[in-house]
Every structure is written in C-alpha cells, then in structure tokens.
Amino acid sequence: MPSKPEQSLPLSRRVLYGITNWALLVAGLANLAAGTFAAFSDSPAVAATSLTAGLVLLFAATVDRFESFKGLGIEAKTRQLDEKINQADEALKRLRQMTELTGTALIDLNCKMGRFDSAPSPREFFALADRIRELMRSLGSTEQAISLALAPWAKTLCFDIARAKADPLNRVIRLKMEALERERQAIPQPMHTDDPTLLRVNQQMRALSEFQTSRLRSLHKLALEDFPDKFMALFTDVPMTEDVELIPLRQEASRFAGGMLSLVKSRELADRELWIEALNAAREQ
C-alpha cells in the first residue's frame, strides 16, 4: 500500500518509483541467489560480493517502508509530547489562578482583620467559594479534599444565619429579664430574702440567664455537623416562654434548616438567594 508521501506525487512519478523498486527487488533477489550458489560452489569471494550486493539492493527497494515506519513512530511520540505539553500548560494556568486567588484572599484578609464593618458581603462570600471549588476541580482535587477546604466556609455560613435567626429569641428573653427586674424593684423595702415574690423572680431570672449563657451565647461552639439539629433545639424548652411566642420564631428558623443540612453534606446551597437576603438584612440591623 503506497505511503501518504507517495500518494501526493504525480501518477507518472509513482509509476517510475514502482518500476524502480521492483527492478531493485528482482536484482537483489538475483544477487542473493547467485551469492548462495557461489557459497555452495566454494567461491567465498563471489558469494560475499553477491550477497552484500543483494542485501543493498533489497534495502534500496524497501527503504521507503523503513522511513514510513520511522516517521509513524516519531509522529506518535511527537503527538504524545504535544499532549503532555498542553496538559502542563493547562495545569500551570490553573496553578497561576489558584496563586492569584490565594494571594488576593490573604491580602484582603490582612487588610480587613479587626475591621468588623469590612467583612465580605454574603454574595462575595458565595462567589469566593464557587471559584475555589471550580479551581480545585479543574486541578484534579478529590471531592473529599474540596469538602475539607470548604468546611470553614460552610460553618461560617451556618453560624451567621443561626445567629441572625436567634436574635429575635434573644430579644424575647431580654424583654422578659427587664420585666422581671422591674418586678423585683417593685417589691416593698426592705426586702426579705425569704420573700416569695423575690424568690420566684430570682429563680426565673436565673433560668433565663442560664438559657442565654448555655445556648444562645454558645452558638459559636457548635461544630458544622451540629447544624441544623442543635440550632433548631434553641426554639424548644425555652424558660418562661409560651409556644405562641416560639412557633413563629421556629417556623422562620426552619426555612434555613434544609440549607444547613446541604452545607453539612455537600458544601452546596441551592437556595442561596434566600440566605443572601437574610444575611444582608441581619447586617443592616
């Protein structure tokens, strides 16, 4: 079968090359036959000359085939090398992007450290996580590594929304504490330590204060895996608080429970616009 370079030649030249190859082949075979006969006839000089000439003629007749095989091998190696170079270029590009992102984040973090009014907006916070996730996937990072890298981001989101949705409950507790303090101040003087009203008020204030300390003010101690269960537990068994007060607060908080669970499991959040709106509203208060 003619090689590709041969197929690109004019027909007359291809015919000439074909005849030449066949002539060389016949001459080479004839010399090999003569050399073999001379070897059996005890003519070593003639045999060596004929065999050498035959091999040279056969090589000349098939040299284009050797060049074709060599060319195919070089072409395959070149193609593999090109693929490796392209992969390396793409990896360098992604590493450059990751370096730029890391450098920008570090500078931004150092510039904003200690400045409570300069934290990234919720939308910027989501965009940063999306970019990190995309870059890590493009560099071949495993989903486990990506999940580990985004865990602090997911925990911060859960904590921010939990604090925002716990604030109304904290206000309810604070109002009850203020009412109890006014009631205690209204007890006739001098107050006696065994006064029933004083004992009741002190007990109720201690219960409310303990609830604030152990639960409302301990949200930052929750691990990522504690959401949403321990967050939703805030709205149950609240001292001196009726269900009629807790139901609307619990319903509002439950709107974010599914998102918290998604962040815990997959570091993804489908209803991010709901979260962005709630977090922006909390920042403006």
mmCIF file with all atom_site columns, C-alpha atoms in Angstrom, residues 76-222:
data_model
loop_
_atom_site.group_PDB
_atom_site.id
_atom_site.type_symbol
_atom_site.label_atom_id
_atom_site.label_alt_id
_atom_site.label_comp_id
_atom_site.label_asym_id
_atom_site.label_entity_id
_atom_site.label_seq_id
_atom_site.pdbx_PDB_ins_code
_atom_site.Cartn_x
_atom_site.Cartn_y
_atom_site.Cartn_z
_atom_site.occupancy
_atom_site.B_iso_or_equiv
_atom_site.pdbx_formal_charge
_atom_site.auth_seq_id
_atom_site.auth_comp_id
_atom_site.auth_asym_id
_atom_site.auth_atom_id
_atom_site.pdbx_PDB_model_num
ATOM 1   C CA . ALA A 1 76  ? 3.266   9.199  17.660  1.00 0.00 ? 76  ALA A CA 1
ATOM 2   C CA . LYS A 1 77  ? 5.972   10.333 20.077  1.00 0.00 ? 77  LYS A CA 1
ATOM 3   C CA . THR A 1 78  ? 5.527   13.933 18.959  1.00 0.00 ? 78  THR A CA 1
ATOM 4   C CA . ARG A 1 79  ? 1.779   13.695 19.469  1.00 0.00 ? 79  ARG A CA 1
ATOM 5   C CA . GLN A 1 80  ? 2.258   12.313 22.989  1.00 0.00 ? 80  GLN A CA 1
ATOM 6   C CA . LEU A 1 81  ? 4.761   15.066 23.764  1.00 0.00 ? 81  LEU A CA 1
ATOM 7   C CA . ASP A 1 82  ? 2.348   17.723 22.496  1.00 0.00 ? 82  ASP A CA 1
ATOM 8   C CA . GLU A 1 83  ? -0.415  16.320 24.701  1.00 0.00 ? 83  GLU A CA 1
ATOM 9   C CA . LYS A 1 84  ? 1.866   16.379 27.756  1.00 0.00 ? 84  LYS A CA 1
ATOM 10  C CA . ILE A 1 85  ? 2.919   19.952 26.998  1.00 0.00 ? 85  ILE A CA 1
ATOM 11  C CA . ASN A 1 86  ? -0.717  21.022 26.646  1.00 0.00 ? 86  ASN A CA 1
ATOM 12  C CA . GLN A 1 87  ? -1.593  19.329 29.943  1.00 0.00 ? 87  GLN A CA 1
ATOM 13  C CA . ALA A 1 88  ? 1.339   21.027 31.657  1.00 0.00 ? 88  ALA A CA 1
ATOM 14  C CA . ASP A 1 89  ? 0.327   24.415 30.238  1.00 0.00 ? 89  ASP A CA 1
ATOM 15  C CA . GLU A 1 90  ? -3.234  23.938 31.472  1.00 0.00 ? 90  GLU A CA 1
ATOM 16  C CA . ALA A 1 91  ? -2.018  22.876 34.925  1.00 0.00 ? 91  ALA A CA 1
ATOM 17  C CA . LEU A 1 92  ? 0.266   25.914 35.122  1.00 0.00 ? 92  LEU A CA 1
ATOM 18  C CA . LYS A 1 93  ? -2.631  28.130 34.135  1.00 0.00 ? 93  LYS A CA 1
ATOM 19  C CA . ARG A 1 94  ? -4.813  26.678 36.898  1.00 0.00 ? 94  ARG A CA 1
ATOM 20  C CA . LEU A 1 95  ? -1.995  26.924 39.436  1.00 0.00 ? 95  LEU A CA 1
ATOM 21  C CA . ARG A 1 96  ? -1.482  30.541 38.450  1.00 0.00 ? 96  ARG A CA 1
ATOM 22  C CA . GLN A 1 97  ? -5.170  31.226 39.006  1.00 0.00 ? 97  GLN A CA 1
ATOM 23  C CA . MET A 1 98  ? -5.051  29.475 42.380  1.00 0.00 ? 98  MET A CA 1
ATOM 24  C CA . THR A 1 99  ? -1.986  31.522 43.353  1.00 0.00 ? 99  THR A CA 1
ATOM 25  C CA . GLU A 1 100 ? -3.714  34.737 42.328  1.00 0.00 ? 100 GLU A CA 1
ATOM 26  C CA . LEU A 1 101 ? -6.800  33.779 44.298  1.00 0.00 ? 101 LEU A CA 1
ATOM 27  C CA . THR A 1 102 ? -4.774  32.817 47.378  1.00 0.00 ? 102 THR A CA 1
ATOM 28  C CA . GLY A 1 103 ? -2.723  35.993 47.245  1.00 0.00 ? 103 GLY A CA 1
ATOM 29  C CA . THR A 1 104 ? -5.794  38.168 46.844  1.00 0.00 ? 104 THR A CA 1
ATOM 30  C CA . ALA A 1 105 ? -7.561  36.415 49.721  1.00 0.00 ? 105 ALA A CA 1
ATOM 31  C CA . LEU A 1 106 ? -4.553  36.753 52.045  1.00 0.00 ? 106 LEU A CA 1
ATOM 32  C CA . ILE A 1 107 ? -4.110  40.446 51.293  1.00 0.00 ? 107 ILE A CA 1
ATOM 33  C CA . ASP A 1 108 ? -7.833  41.035 51.695  1.00 0.00 ? 108 ASP A CA 1
ATOM 34  C CA . LEU A 1 109 ? -7.849  39.136 54.997  1.00 0.00 ? 109 LEU A CA 1
ATOM 35  C CA . ASN A 1 110 ? -4.935  41.126 56.399  1.00 0.00 ? 110 ASN A CA 1
ATOM 36  C CA . CYS A 1 111 ? -6.448  44.419 55.276  1.00 0.00 ? 111 CYS A CA 1
ATOM 37  C CA . LYS A 1 112 ? -9.801  43.652 56.909  1.00 0.00 ? 112 LYS A CA 1
ATOM 38  C CA . MET A 1 113 ? -8.532  41.992 60.084  1.00 0.00 ? 113 MET A CA 1
ATOM 39  C CA . GLY A 1 114 ? -10.057 43.728 63.078  1.00 0.00 ? 114 GLY A CA 1
ATOM 40  C CA . ARG A 1 115 ? -12.412 45.825 60.969  1.00 0.00 ? 115 ARG A CA 1
ATOM 41  C CA . PHE A 1 116 ? -15.897 44.496 61.675  1.00 0.00 ? 116 PHE A CA 1
ATOM 42  C CA . ASP A 1 117 ? -17.549 46.667 59.030  1.00 0.00 ? 117 ASP A CA 1
ATOM 43  C CA . SER A 1 118 ? -15.349 45.400 56.186  1.00 0.00 ? 118 SER A CA 1
ATOM 44  C CA . ALA A 1 119 ? -16.200 41.704 56.079  1.00 0.00 ? 119 ALA A CA 1
ATOM 45  C CA . PRO A 1 120 ? -17.040 40.373 52.604  1.00 0.00 ? 120 PRO A CA 1
ATOM 46  C CA . SER A 1 121 ? -20.673 40.593 51.630  1.00 0.00 ? 121 SER A CA 1
ATOM 47  C CA . PRO A 1 122 ? -22.699 37.351 51.529  1.00 0.00 ? 122 PRO A CA 1
ATOM 48  C CA . ARG A 1 123 ? -22.674 37.403 47.723  1.00 0.00 ? 123 ARG A CA 1
ATOM 49  C CA . GLU A 1 124 ? -18.881 37.844 47.668  1.00 0.00 ? 124 GLU A CA 1
ATOM 50  C CA . PHE A 1 125 ? -18.591 35.023 50.180  1.00 0.00 ? 125 PHE A CA 1
ATOM 51  C CA . PHE A 1 126 ? -20.517 32.666 47.884  1.00 0.00 ? 126 PHE A CA 1
ATOM 52  C CA . ALA A 1 127 ? -18.534 33.780 44.819  1.00 0.00 ? 127 ALA A CA 1
ATOM 53  C CA . LEU A 1 128 ? -15.232 33.047 46.568  1.00 0.00 ? 128 LEU A CA 1
ATOM 54  C CA . ALA A 1 129 ? -16.341 29.512 47.472  1.00 0.00 ? 129 ALA A CA 1
ATOM 55  C CA . ASP A 1 130 ? -17.582 28.887 43.922  1.00 0.00 ? 130 ASP A CA 1
ATOM 56  C CA . ARG A 1 131 ? -14.246 29.941 42.468  1.00 0.00 ? 131 ARG A CA 1
ATOM 57  C CA . ILE A 1 132 ? -12.242 27.821 44.895  1.00 0.00 ? 132 ILE A CA 1
ATOM 58  C CA . ARG A 1 133 ? -14.441 24.799 44.144  1.00 0.00 ? 133 ARG A CA 1
ATOM 59  C CA . GLU A 1 134 ? -14.071 25.306 40.376  1.00 0.00 ? 134 GLU A CA 1
ATOM 60  C CA . LEU A 1 135 ? -10.288 25.702 40.513  1.00 0.00 ? 135 LEU A CA 1
ATOM 61  C CA . MET A 1 136 ? -9.767  22.699 42.767  1.00 0.00 ? 136 MET A CA 1
ATOM 62  C CA . ARG A 1 137 ? -11.885 20.512 40.493  1.00 0.00 ? 137 ARG A CA 1
ATOM 63  C CA . SER A 1 138 ? -10.006 21.711 37.400  1.00 0.00 ? 138 SER A CA 1
ATOM 64  C CA . LEU A 1 139 ? -6.716  20.800 39.107  1.00 0.00 ? 139 LEU A CA 1
ATOM 65  C CA . GLY A 1 140 ? -7.999  17.294 39.806  1.00 0.00 ? 140 GLY A CA 1
ATOM 66  C CA . SER A 1 141 ? -8.623  17.630 43.543  1.00 0.00 ? 141 SER A CA 1
ATOM 67  C CA . THR A 1 142 ? -10.853 14.961 45.043  1.00 0.00 ? 142 THR A CA 1
ATOM 68  C CA . GLU A 1 143 ? -14.320 15.845 46.275  1.00 0.00 ? 143 GLU A CA 1
ATOM 69  C CA . GLN A 1 144 ? -13.150 14.934 49.780  1.00 0.00 ? 144 GLN A CA 1
ATOM 70  C CA . ALA A 1 145 ? -10.326 17.499 49.568  1.00 0.00 ? 145 ALA A CA 1
ATOM 71  C CA . ILE A 1 146 ? -12.717 20.147 48.233  1.00 0.00 ? 146 ILE A CA 1
ATOM 72  C CA . SER A 1 147 ? -15.202 19.398 51.010  1.00 0.00 ? 147 SER A CA 1
ATOM 73  C CA . LEU A 1 148 ? -12.444 19.719 53.621  1.00 0.00 ? 148 LEU A CA 1
ATOM 74  C CA . ALA A 1 149 ? -11.278 23.042 52.177  1.00 0.00 ? 149 ALA A CA 1
ATOM 75  C CA . LEU A 1 150 ? -14.808 24.467 52.164  1.00 0.00 ? 150 LEU A CA 1
ATOM 76  C CA . ALA A 1 151 ? -15.740 23.250 55.656  1.00 0.00 ? 151 ALA A CA 1
ATOM 77  C CA . PRO A 1 152 ? -14.821 26.557 57.403  1.00 0.00 ? 152 PRO A CA 1
ATOM 78  C CA . TRP A 1 153 ? -16.836 28.444 54.794  1.00 0.00 ? 153 TRP A CA 1
ATOM 79  C CA . ALA A 1 154 ? -19.886 26.225 55.374  1.00 0.00 ? 154 ALA A CA 1
ATOM 80  C CA . LYS A 1 155 ? -19.582 26.513 59.161  1.00 0.00 ? 155 LYS A CA 1
ATOM 81  C CA . THR A 1 156 ? -19.326 30.315 58.984  1.00 0.00 ? 156 THR A CA 1
ATOM 82  C CA . LEU A 1 157 ? -22.466 30.478 56.866  1.00 0.00 ? 157 LEU A CA 1
ATOM 83  C CA . CYS A 1 158 ? -24.395 28.237 59.252  1.00 0.00 ? 158 CYS A CA 1
ATOM 84  C CA . PHE A 1 159 ? -23.227 30.243 62.261  1.00 0.00 ? 159 PHE A CA 1
ATOM 85  C CA . ASP A 1 160 ? -24.068 33.609 60.672  1.00 0.00 ? 160 ASP A CA 1
ATOM 86  C CA . ILE A 1 161 ? -27.597 32.576 59.750  1.00 0.00 ? 161 ILE A CA 1
ATOM 87  C CA . ALA A 1 162 ? -28.115 30.850 63.123  1.00 0.00 ? 162 ALA A CA 1
ATOM 88  C CA . ARG A 1 163 ? -27.089 33.986 64.983  1.00 0.00 ? 163 ARG A CA 1
ATOM 89  C CA . ALA A 1 164 ? -29.337 36.120 62.782  1.00 0.00 ? 164 ALA A CA 1
ATOM 90  C CA . LYS A 1 165 ? -32.352 33.877 63.388  1.00 0.00 ? 165 LYS A CA 1
ATOM 91  C CA . ALA A 1 166 ? -31.630 33.503 67.106  1.00 0.00 ? 166 ALA A CA 1
ATOM 92  C CA . ASP A 1 167 ? -31.575 37.271 67.651  1.00 0.00 ? 167 ASP A CA 1
ATOM 93  C CA . PRO A 1 168 ? -35.401 37.571 67.840  1.00 0.00 ? 168 PRO A CA 1
ATOM 94  C CA . LEU A 1 169 ? -35.440 34.884 70.544  1.00 0.00 ? 169 LEU A CA 1
ATOM 95  C CA . ASN A 1 170 ? -32.675 36.708 72.374  1.00 0.00 ? 170 ASN A CA 1
ATOM 96  C CA . ARG A 1 171 ? -34.762 39.886 72.303  1.00 0.00 ? 171 ARG A CA 1
ATOM 97  C CA . VAL A 1 172 ? -37.724 38.000 73.766  1.00 0.00 ? 172 VAL A CA 1
ATOM 98  C CA . ILE A 1 173 ? -35.535 36.713 76.610  1.00 0.00 ? 173 ILE A CA 1
ATOM 99  C CA . ARG A 1 174 ? -34.076 40.166 77.207  1.00 0.00 ? 174 ARG A CA 1
ATOM 100 C CA . LEU A 1 175 ? -37.539 41.748 77.449  1.00 0.00 ? 175 LEU A CA 1
ATOM 101 C CA . LYS A 1 176 ? -38.589 39.103 79.959  1.00 0.00 ? 176 LYS A CA 1
ATOM 102 C CA . MET A 1 177 ? -35.452 39.781 82.017  1.00 0.00 ? 177 MET A CA 1
ATOM 103 C CA . GLU A 1 178 ? -36.204 43.505 82.024  1.00 0.00 ? 178 GLU A CA 1
ATOM 104 C CA . ALA A 1 179 ? -39.806 42.853 83.118  1.00 0.00 ? 179 ALA A CA 1
ATOM 105 C CA . LEU A 1 180 ? -38.611 40.616 85.944  1.00 0.00 ? 180 LEU A CA 1
ATOM 106 C CA . GLU A 1 181 ? -36.096 43.235 87.041  1.00 0.00 ? 181 GLU A CA 1
ATOM 107 C CA . ARG A 1 182 ? -38.858 45.841 87.211  1.00 0.00 ? 182 ARG A CA 1
ATOM 108 C CA . GLU A 1 183 ? -40.973 43.424 89.242  1.00 0.00 ? 183 GLU A CA 1
ATOM 109 C CA . ARG A 1 184 ? -38.101 42.859 91.644  1.00 0.00 ? 184 ARG A CA 1
ATOM 110 C CA . GLN A 1 185 ? -37.529 46.583 92.036  1.00 0.00 ? 185 GLN A CA 1
ATOM 111 C CA . ALA A 1 186 ? -41.223 46.981 92.892  1.00 0.00 ? 186 ALA A CA 1
ATOM 112 C CA . ILE A 1 187 ? -41.001 44.706 95.935  1.00 0.00 ? 187 ILE A CA 1
ATOM 113 C CA . PRO A 1 188 ? -41.555 46.806 99.084  1.00 0.00 ? 188 PRO A CA 1
ATOM 114 C CA . GLN A 1 189 ? -38.463 47.751 101.002 1.00 0.00 ? 189 GLN A CA 1
ATOM 115 C CA . PRO A 1 190 ? -36.830 46.421 102.980 1.00 0.00 ? 190 PRO A CA 1
ATOM 116 C CA . MET A 1 191 ? -36.777 43.177 101.004 1.00 0.00 ? 191 MET A CA 1
ATOM 117 C CA . HIS A 1 192 ? -36.557 39.935 102.905 1.00 0.00 ? 192 HIS A CA 1
ATOM 118 C CA . THR A 1 193 ? -34.558 37.054 101.477 1.00 0.00 ? 193 THR A CA 1
ATOM 119 C CA . ASP A 1 194 ? -37.465 34.692 102.100 1.00 0.00 ? 194 ASP A CA 1
ATOM 120 C CA . ASP A 1 195 ? -39.981 36.906 100.297 1.00 0.00 ? 195 ASP A CA 1
ATOM 121 C CA . PRO A 1 196 ? -41.985 34.587 97.956  1.00 0.00 ? 196 PRO A CA 1
ATOM 122 C CA . THR A 1 197 ? -42.057 37.165 95.151  1.00 0.00 ? 197 THR A CA 1
ATOM 123 C CA . LEU A 1 198 ? -38.327 37.765 95.403  1.00 0.00 ? 198 LEU A CA 1
ATOM 124 C CA . LEU A 1 199 ? -37.593 34.041 95.414  1.00 0.00 ? 199 LEU A CA 1
ATOM 125 C CA . ARG A 1 200 ? -39.775 33.461 92.360  1.00 0.00 ? 200 ARG A CA 1
ATOM 126 C CA . VAL A 1 201 ? -38.343 36.398 90.423  1.00 0.00 ? 201 VAL A CA 1
ATOM 127 C CA . ASN A 1 202 ? -34.758 35.413 91.218  1.00 0.00 ? 202 ASN A CA 1
ATOM 128 C CA . GLN A 1 203 ? -35.395 31.822 90.166  1.00 0.00 ? 203 GLN A CA 1
ATOM 129 C CA . GLN A 1 204 ? -36.963 32.891 86.861  1.00 0.00 ? 204 GLN A CA 1
ATOM 130 C CA . MET A 1 205 ? -34.151 35.340 86.134  1.00 0.00 ? 205 MET A CA 1
ATOM 131 C CA . ARG A 1 206 ? -31.545 32.648 86.818  1.00 0.00 ? 206 ARG A CA 1
ATOM 132 C CA . ALA A 1 207 ? -33.318 30.264 84.429  1.00 0.00 ? 207 ALA A CA 1
ATOM 133 C CA . LEU A 1 208 ? -33.421 32.879 81.664  1.00 0.00 ? 208 LEU A CA 1
ATOM 134 C CA . SER A 1 209 ? -29.812 33.883 82.256  1.00 0.00 ? 209 SER A CA 1
ATOM 135 C CA . GLU A 1 210 ? -28.667 30.267 82.144  1.00 0.00 ? 210 GLU A CA 1
ATOM 136 C CA . PHE A 1 211 ? -30.559 29.745 78.878  1.00 0.00 ? 211 PHE A CA 1
ATOM 137 C CA . GLN A 1 212 ? -28.844 32.768 77.363  1.00 0.00 ? 212 GLN A CA 1
ATOM 138 C CA . THR A 1 213 ? -25.395 31.670 78.503  1.00 0.00 ? 213 THR A CA 1
ATOM 139 C CA . SER A 1 214 ? -25.567 27.956 77.771  1.00 0.00 ? 214 SER A CA 1
ATOM 140 C CA . ARG A 1 215 ? -27.486 28.098 74.494  1.00 0.00 ? 215 ARG A CA 1
ATOM 141 C CA . LEU A 1 216 ? -27.931 31.487 72.830  1.00 0.00 ? 216 LEU A CA 1
ATOM 142 C CA . ARG A 1 217 ? -24.401 32.683 73.553  1.00 0.00 ? 217 ARG A CA 1
ATOM 143 C CA . SER A 1 218 ? -22.804 29.336 72.744  1.00 0.00 ? 218 SER A CA 1
ATOM 144 C CA . LEU A 1 219 ? -23.700 29.141 69.076  1.00 0.00 ? 219 LEU A CA 1
ATOM 145 C CA . HIS A 1 220 ? -20.050 29.681 68.127  1.00 0.00 ? 220 HIS A CA 1
ATOM 146 C CA . LYS A 1 221 ? -19.180 26.434 69.925  1.00 0.00 ? 221 LYS A CA 1
ATOM 147 C CA . LEU A 1 222 ? -21.322 24.337 67.583  1.00 0.00 ? 222 LEU A CA 1
#
